[in-house]
Amino acid sequence: MFGNKEIQQEEIIKQLCTKYAVSPQVILYAFAVNSGVGIIPQATIPAWILENMHKVAAISFSEKELKAMHSLDRNTAFCPGCSPWRCL
């Protein structure tokens, strides 16, 4: 994952990784998608892209889970240097 990896160490992210049996990256991709944000993962291997897409599509967070992840907002980009795209 490109950018600041600290978010992957947040307790809610770790809990959701365990619950859904996926990587932190998949949790963060699913969070973006469940929040109505389009994503462009950096993967270049077609099999990985397809695998990530299936895993993300299978996750439907509860309102409580979404609220907990939204509470991680620090009003800053987690991917410095992504300007002007305003990436998470």
Tab-separated table of C-alpha atoms in Angstrom:
chain	number	residue	atom	x	y	z
A	1	MET	CA	0.000	0.000	0.000
A	2	PHE	CA	1.318	3.387	-0.983
A	3	GLY	CA	1.488	6.181	1.580
A	4	ASN	CA	1.226	6.336	5.356
A	5	LYS	CA	0.821	2.801	6.681
A	6	GLU	CA	-0.071	3.885	10.230
A	7	ILE	CA	-3.773	3.578	9.466
A	8	GLN	CA	-3.294	-0.164	9.009
A	9	GLN	CA	-2.310	-0.395	12.686
A	10	GLU	CA	-5.507	1.199	13.997
A	11	GLU	CA	-7.445	-1.167	16.260
A	12	ILE	CA	-10.673	-1.000	14.232
A	13	ILE	CA	-8.759	-1.921	11.063
A	14	LYS	CA	-7.133	-4.901	12.800
A	15	GLN	CA	-10.508	-6.052	14.162
A	16	LEU	CA	-12.121	-5.844	10.736
A	17	CYS	CA	-9.217	-7.747	9.151
A	18	THR	CA	-9.877	-10.562	11.588
A	19	LYS	CA	-13.660	-10.446	11.174
A	20	TYR	CA	-13.587	-10.491	7.360
A	21	ALA	CA	-10.346	-12.546	7.030
A	22	VAL	CA	-8.734	-10.075	4.629
A	23	SER	CA	-5.713	-7.762	4.552
A	24	PRO	CA	-5.756	-4.152	5.791
A	25	GLN	CA	-5.583	-3.018	2.165
A	26	VAL	CA	-8.819	-4.835	1.327
A	27	ILE	CA	-10.508	-3.325	4.402
A	28	LEU	CA	-9.427	0.160	3.317
A	29	TYR	CA	-10.505	-0.431	-0.293
A	30	ALA	CA	-13.883	-1.693	0.956
A	31	PHE	CA	-14.215	1.307	3.269
A	32	ALA	CA	-13.733	3.651	0.333
A	33	VAL	CA	-16.206	1.755	-1.850
A	34	ASN	CA	-18.776	1.480	0.979
A	35	SER	CA	-18.398	5.247	1.461
A	36	GLY	CA	-19.146	5.951	-2.207
A	37	VAL	CA	-15.539	6.708	-3.166
A	38	GLY	CA	-14.017	5.234	-6.321
A	39	ILE	CA	-10.690	3.477	-5.964
A	40	ILE	CA	-7.763	2.817	-8.277
A	41	PRO	CA	-5.592	0.155	-6.614
A	42	GLN	CA	-1.944	0.044	-7.603
A	43	ALA	CA	-2.041	-3.688	-8.452
A	44	THR	CA	-0.736	-4.585	-11.899
A	45	ILE	CA	-1.256	-8.346	-11.912
A	46	PRO	CA	-4.716	-9.164	-13.319
A	47	ALA	CA	-5.258	-12.068	-10.897
A	48	TRP	CA	-4.603	-9.781	-7.903
A	49	ILE	CA	-6.926	-7.122	-9.255
A	50	LEU	CA	-9.707	-9.690	-9.680
A	51	GLU	CA	-9.073	-11.191	-6.238
A	52	ASN	CA	-9.176	-7.762	-4.571
A	53	MET	CA	-12.343	-6.846	-6.466
A	54	HIS	CA	-14.116	-10.013	-5.294
A	55	LYS	CA	-13.005	-9.529	-1.691
A	56	VAL	CA	-14.043	-5.859	-1.636
A	57	ALA	CA	-17.428	-6.644	-3.191
A	58	ALA	CA	-18.088	-9.280	-0.522
A	59	ILE	CA	-17.709	-6.807	2.361
A	60	SER	CA	-20.678	-4.815	3.560
A	61	PHE	CA	-19.818	-2.877	6.695
A	62	SER	CA	-22.355	-2.137	9.395
A	63	GLU	CA	-23.157	1.478	10.209
A	64	LYS	CA	-21.179	1.068	13.438
A	65	GLU	CA	-18.109	-0.179	11.541
A	66	LEU	CA	-18.323	2.651	9.003
A	67	LYS	CA	-18.700	5.199	11.796
A	68	ALA	CA	-15.648	3.767	13.585
A	69	MET	CA	-13.555	4.013	10.424
A	70	HIS	CA	-14.794	7.530	9.675
A	71	SER	CA	-13.653	8.487	13.193
A	72	LEU	CA	-10.065	7.860	12.033
A	73	ASP	CA	-10.282	11.045	9.954
A	74	ARG	CA	-7.327	13.317	10.715
A	75	ASN	CA	-8.166	15.866	8.028
A	76	THR	CA	-5.048	14.870	6.124
A	77	ALA	CA	-4.170	12.630	3.196
A	78	PHE	CA	-2.775	9.205	4.008
A	79	CYS	CA	-0.981	9.276	0.644
A	80	PRO	CA	1.221	12.367	0.701
A	81	GLY	CA	2.141	13.537	-2.753
A	82	CYS	CA	-1.149	12.407	-4.287
A	83	SER	CA	-2.139	15.990	-4.942
A	84	PRO	CA	-4.090	17.115	-6.921
A	85	TRP	CA	-6.181	13.931	-6.701
A	86	ARG	CA	-7.005	14.323	-3.002
A	87	CYS	CA	-6.447	10.641	-2.265
A	88	LEU	CA	-7.211	9.144	1.140
